[in-house]
Amino acid sequence: MKVLVPVKRVIDYNVKARVKADQTGVDLANVKMSMNPFCEIAVEEAVRLKEKGVATEVVAVSIGPAQAQETLRTSLAMGADRAILIQTDQDLEPLAVAKVLKAIIAEENPDLVLMGKQAIDGDNNATGQMLSTLLDWPQATFASALTVEGGKAKVTREVDGGLQTLEVNLPAVVTADLRLNEPRYASLPNIMKAKKKPLDVKELASLGVDTAPRLKVIKVTEPAKRSAGIKVEAAADIVSNLKTSGVF
């Protein structure tokens, strides 16, 4: 069974994002970048499936600039067998990403697409669902547990009321949630081995996919700064403040 894992290069989660002076977007100059945490969880789960003998090959794919090769090398160091970079300097919208992934899936013919539920930069939580629709494959989102057996994937997912368990036929799209696993650290020997694993680079234009933007960014601004709190002497003061100002 082949597992395809899309991964995204994003601003490291420990770094505070800065807005450009002209408010056209987020400033990426001289900023530490790393693999999207949810993508990292998806890679870990795919590698675990291989270690259990369920999967035979794990293929990582990323869409982005040449620097995204570093992200893919991290996937290879974690245990992926090979990687594919669709090179572009465009900042693609979720629908365009789904279209590109569909083209790659047509070439790779995987049995399972295992991906993060969302990226921490855009927080769209849309690509997995869009990809499933374009492929006409079943989907199981927000996975907190995954079992693959007999051509089916059993997925426990987190919902507002608790946990829901689904069983979908393969091929399918599964998106990983935070509690699916805890990703491993890539050891130094595996990092060295990853440098010798195959990493193919393809230009976005070679896929013949329509990636024209459907959205227009008007302005990007930082969230409003939180106002200072106040101290009160008694509970009655809290009630009074809520009545007069509506906040506390």
Short mmCIF file of C-alpha atoms in Angstrom, two decimals:
data_model
loop_
_atom_site.label_atom_id
_atom_site.label_comp_id
_atom_site.label_asym_id
_atom_site.label_seq_id
_atom_site.Cartn_x
_atom_site.Cartn_y
_atom_site.Cartn_z
CA MET A 1 0.00 0.00 0.00
CA LYS A 2 1.34 3.41 -0.97
CA VAL A 3 0.69 6.40 1.27
CA LEU A 4 0.99 9.95 -0.08
CA VAL A 5 1.62 12.66 2.52
CA PRO A 6 1.37 16.34 1.50
CA VAL A 7 3.51 18.62 3.70
CA LYS A 8 3.71 22.39 3.86
CA ARG A 9 6.53 24.79 4.74
CA VAL A 10 5.25 27.43 7.17
CA ILE A 11 6.57 29.94 9.69
CA ASP A 12 7.82 28.02 12.73
CA TYR A 13 5.13 27.86 15.41
CA ASN A 14 7.51 29.43 17.95
CA VAL A 15 7.95 32.57 15.83
CA LYS A 16 5.65 35.58 16.10
CA ALA A 17 4.40 36.49 12.64
CA ARG A 18 4.98 40.07 11.48
CA VAL A 19 2.82 41.95 8.98
CA LYS A 20 4.55 43.77 6.13
CA ALA A 21 4.68 47.55 6.37
CA ASP A 22 2.43 47.90 3.31
CA GLN A 23 -0.10 45.43 4.81
CA THR A 24 0.00 43.17 1.74
CA GLY A 25 0.81 40.03 3.70
CA VAL A 26 3.01 38.37 6.30
CA ASP A 27 6.73 39.20 6.30
CA LEU A 28 8.73 36.03 5.59
CA ALA A 29 12.16 37.67 5.29
CA ASN A 30 14.75 36.20 7.67
CA VAL A 31 12.08 34.16 9.46
CA LYS A 32 12.61 30.61 10.66
CA MET A 33 10.50 28.18 8.63
CA SER A 34 9.60 24.58 9.44
CA MET A 35 7.14 21.83 8.60
CA ASN A 36 3.51 22.52 9.47
CA PRO A 37 2.87 20.68 12.78
CA PHE A 38 -0.23 18.85 11.50
CA CYS A 39 1.71 17.72 8.42
CA GLU A 40 4.42 16.41 10.75
CA ILE A 41 1.79 14.34 12.55
CA ALA A 42 0.60 12.95 9.21
CA VAL A 43 4.16 11.94 8.24
CA GLU A 44 4.63 10.22 11.59
CA GLU A 45 1.41 8.24 11.18
CA ALA A 46 2.34 7.18 7.64
CA VAL A 47 5.76 6.00 8.86
CA ARG A 48 4.10 4.06 11.68
CA LEU A 49 1.86 2.33 9.14
CA LYS A 50 4.98 1.31 7.26
CA GLU A 51 6.66 0.06 10.43
CA LYS A 52 3.59 -2.09 11.14
CA GLY A 53 3.86 -3.62 7.67
CA VAL A 54 0.60 -2.04 6.52
CA ALA A 55 2.20 0.45 4.11
CA THR A 56 4.96 -0.44 1.68
CA GLU A 57 5.92 3.07 0.56
CA VAL A 58 5.53 6.58 1.97
CA VAL A 59 5.81 9.47 -0.49
CA ALA A 60 6.01 13.05 0.78
CA VAL A 61 4.97 15.89 -1.54
CA SER A 62 5.21 19.64 -1.08
CA ILE A 63 4.18 22.64 -3.15
CA GLY A 64 6.34 25.72 -2.74
CA PRO A 65 9.69 27.40 -3.38
CA ALA A 66 13.04 25.65 -3.69
CA GLN A 67 13.55 26.03 0.07
CA ALA A 68 10.68 23.57 0.62
CA GLN A 69 13.23 20.85 -0.15
CA GLU A 70 14.38 21.29 3.46
CA THR A 71 10.88 20.43 4.66
CA LEU A 72 10.81 17.36 2.44
CA ARG A 73 14.23 16.27 3.72
CA THR A 74 12.77 16.39 7.21
CA SER A 75 10.01 14.04 6.03
CA LEU A 76 12.62 11.71 4.58
CA ALA A 77 14.61 11.80 7.81
CA MET A 78 11.47 10.83 9.73
CA GLY A 79 11.06 7.76 7.53
CA ALA A 80 9.42 8.67 4.23
CA ASP A 81 10.89 6.75 1.27
CA ARG A 82 10.97 9.51 -1.34
CA ALA A 83 9.75 13.03 -1.94
CA ILE A 84 8.35 15.25 -4.67
CA LEU A 85 8.56 19.05 -4.79
CA ILE A 86 6.18 20.96 -7.03
CA GLN A 87 8.23 24.12 -7.30
CA THR A 88 6.51 27.49 -7.45
CA ASP A 89 6.83 30.91 -5.85
CA GLN A 90 3.05 31.38 -5.93
CA ASP A 91 1.12 31.34 -2.67
CA LEU A 92 -1.59 28.92 -3.76
CA GLU A 93 -5.10 28.92 -2.38
CA PRO A 94 -6.56 25.67 -0.96
CA LEU A 95 -8.50 24.87 -4.14
CA ALA A 96 -5.38 25.28 -6.27
CA VAL A 97 -3.40 23.08 -3.87
CA ALA A 98 -6.11 20.42 -4.10
CA LYS A 99 -5.97 20.54 -7.91
CA VAL A 100 -2.19 20.15 -7.91
CA LEU A 101 -2.38 17.24 -5.48
CA LYS A 102 -5.01 15.60 -7.67
CA ALA A 103 -2.58 15.76 -10.62
CA ILE A 104 0.19 14.18 -8.52
CA ILE A 105 -2.17 11.48 -7.26
CA ALA A 106 -3.05 10.62 -10.86
CA GLU A 107 0.65 9.95 -11.46
CA GLU A 108 1.44 8.21 -8.17
CA ASN A 109 -1.81 6.26 -7.70
CA PRO A 110 -1.62 6.00 -3.88
CA ASP A 111 -4.00 3.94 -1.76
CA LEU A 112 -4.21 6.54 0.99
CA VAL A 113 -3.66 10.29 1.23
CA LEU A 114 -2.76 11.21 4.79
CA MET A 115 -2.43 14.93 5.45
CA GLY A 116 -2.68 17.55 8.19
CA LYS A 117 -6.14 18.90 8.86
CA GLN A 118 -4.93 22.48 8.33
CA ALA A 119 -1.83 24.65 8.03
CA ILE A 120 -1.05 27.01 10.89
CA ASP A 121 -0.45 29.95 8.52
CA GLY A 122 -3.78 30.19 6.70
CA ASP A 123 -5.81 27.99 9.11
CA ASN A 124 -8.19 27.24 6.25
CA ASN A 125 -8.91 23.57 7.00
CA ALA A 126 -10.15 23.14 3.43
CA THR A 127 -7.59 21.37 1.22
CA GLY A 128 -8.31 17.83 2.43
CA GLN A 129 -12.03 18.19 1.92
CA MET A 130 -11.60 19.80 -1.50
CA LEU A 131 -9.16 17.09 -2.59
CA SER A 132 -11.58 14.36 -1.54
CA THR A 133 -14.34 15.98 -3.60
CA LEU A 134 -12.14 16.42 -6.69
CA LEU A 135 -11.02 12.77 -6.49
CA ASP A 136 -14.50 11.49 -5.56
CA TRP A 137 -12.85 9.57 -2.71
CA PRO A 138 -14.27 9.06 0.79
CA GLN A 139 -12.85 11.31 3.49
CA ALA A 140 -12.31 11.11 7.24
CA THR A 141 -11.22 14.38 8.83
CA PHE A 142 -9.80 15.30 12.27
CA ALA A 143 -8.41 11.80 12.86
CA SER A 144 -7.26 11.06 16.43
CA ALA A 145 -6.79 7.31 15.74
CA LEU A 146 -6.28 5.36 12.52
CA THR A 147 -6.33 1.66 11.67
CA VAL A 148 -5.92 0.32 8.13
CA GLU A 149 -6.89 -3.26 7.38
CA GLY A 150 -8.54 -5.22 4.59
CA GLY A 151 -8.80 -2.35 2.14
CA LYS A 152 -10.56 -0.14 4.70
CA ALA A 153 -9.49 2.64 7.03
CA LYS A 154 -11.07 2.87 10.48
CA VAL A 155 -10.82 6.42 11.77
CA THR A 156 -11.71 7.83 15.16
CA ARG A 157 -12.34 11.53 14.83
CA GLU A 158 -12.96 14.31 17.32
CA VAL A 159 -16.32 16.06 17.15
CA ASP A 160 -18.03 18.56 19.45
CA GLY A 161 -19.94 15.86 21.33
CA GLY A 162 -17.00 13.49 21.83
CA LEU A 163 -15.56 10.88 19.48
CA GLN A 164 -16.96 9.46 16.25
CA THR A 165 -15.64 6.33 14.51
CA LEU A 166 -15.89 5.99 10.72
CA GLU A 167 -14.90 3.23 8.35
CA VAL A 168 -14.07 4.24 4.78
CA ASN A 169 -13.05 2.22 1.76
CA LEU A 170 -9.63 2.82 0.27
CA PRO A 171 -8.47 4.83 -1.58
CA ALA A 172 -9.41 7.64 0.79
CA VAL A 173 -8.31 10.99 2.17
CA VAL A 174 -7.63 11.19 5.91
CA THR A 175 -6.67 14.41 7.71
CA ALA A 176 -4.69 14.27 10.96
CA ASP A 177 -5.66 16.03 14.17
CA LEU A 178 -3.39 17.02 17.04
CA ARG A 179 -3.90 13.91 19.19
CA LEU A 180 -3.28 11.32 16.47
CA ASN A 181 0.32 10.87 17.63
CA GLU A 182 3.47 12.64 18.79
CA PRO A 183 6.00 12.98 15.93
CA ARG A 184 9.47 11.58 16.46
CA TYR A 185 12.66 13.57 16.31
CA ALA A 186 14.80 12.75 13.30
CA SER A 187 18.07 11.20 14.45
CA LEU A 188 21.40 12.34 13.03
CA PRO A 189 21.96 9.03 11.14
CA ASN A 190 18.50 9.32 9.57
CA ILE A 191 19.15 12.94 8.63
CA MET A 192 22.30 11.82 6.82
CA LYS A 193 20.43 8.97 5.11
CA ALA A 194 17.71 11.39 4.01
CA LYS A 195 20.26 13.27 1.88
CA LYS A 196 20.61 10.17 -0.31
CA LYS A 197 16.89 9.45 -0.69
CA PRO A 198 15.27 10.49 -3.99
CA LEU A 199 13.71 13.94 -4.17
CA ASP A 200 12.15 14.84 -7.52
CA VAL A 201 11.54 18.48 -8.44
CA LYS A 202 8.81 19.40 -10.92
CA GLU A 203 7.75 22.81 -12.10
CA LEU A 204 4.16 23.74 -11.37
CA ALA A 205 3.57 24.74 -15.01
CA SER A 206 4.42 21.20 -16.16
CA LEU A 207 1.27 19.82 -14.52
CA GLY A 208 -1.08 21.95 -16.63
CA VAL A 209 -3.27 22.81 -13.64
CA ASP A 210 -5.36 25.98 -13.35
CA THR A 211 -4.05 27.66 -10.20
CA ALA A 212 -5.42 31.15 -10.86
CA PRO A 213 -6.41 32.84 -7.58
CA ARG A 214 -10.10 33.19 -6.79
CA LEU A 215 -9.56 35.49 -3.83
CA LYS A 216 -8.10 38.98 -3.51
CA VAL A 217 -6.34 40.09 -0.34
CA ILE A 218 -7.41 43.64 0.46
CA LYS A 219 -5.37 44.19 3.59
CA VAL A 220 -3.53 42.21 6.27
CA THR A 221 -3.38 43.61 9.82
CA GLU A 222 -2.30 42.35 13.21
CA PRO A 223 -4.98 41.48 15.79
CA ALA A 224 -5.99 44.31 18.09
CA LYS A 225 -3.90 44.47 21.24
CA ARG A 226 -5.58 43.17 24.36
CA SER A 227 -6.64 45.91 26.77
CA ALA A 228 -5.38 45.88 30.33
CA GLY A 229 -7.45 44.20 33.01
CA ILE A 230 -8.78 45.78 36.21
CA LYS A 231 -8.80 44.79 39.85
CA VAL A 232 -12.01 44.70 41.91
CA GLU A 233 -12.68 44.38 45.60
CA ALA A 234 -15.78 42.16 45.51
CA ALA A 235 -17.99 40.04 43.27
CA ALA A 236 -20.57 42.82 43.19
CA ASP A 237 -18.04 45.02 41.42
CA ILE A 238 -17.66 42.39 38.70
CA VAL A 239 -21.41 42.32 38.12
CA SER A 240 -21.58 46.10 38.07
CA ASN A 241 -18.74 46.33 35.55
CA LEU A 242 -20.36 43.76 33.28
CA LYS A 243 -23.64 45.69 33.36
CA THR A 244 -22.02 49.03 32.52
CA SER A 245 -19.29 48.08 30.05
CA GLY A 246 -20.19 44.53 28.99
CA VAL A 247 -16.62 43.33 29.45
CA PHE A 248 -14.35 42.29 32.25
#
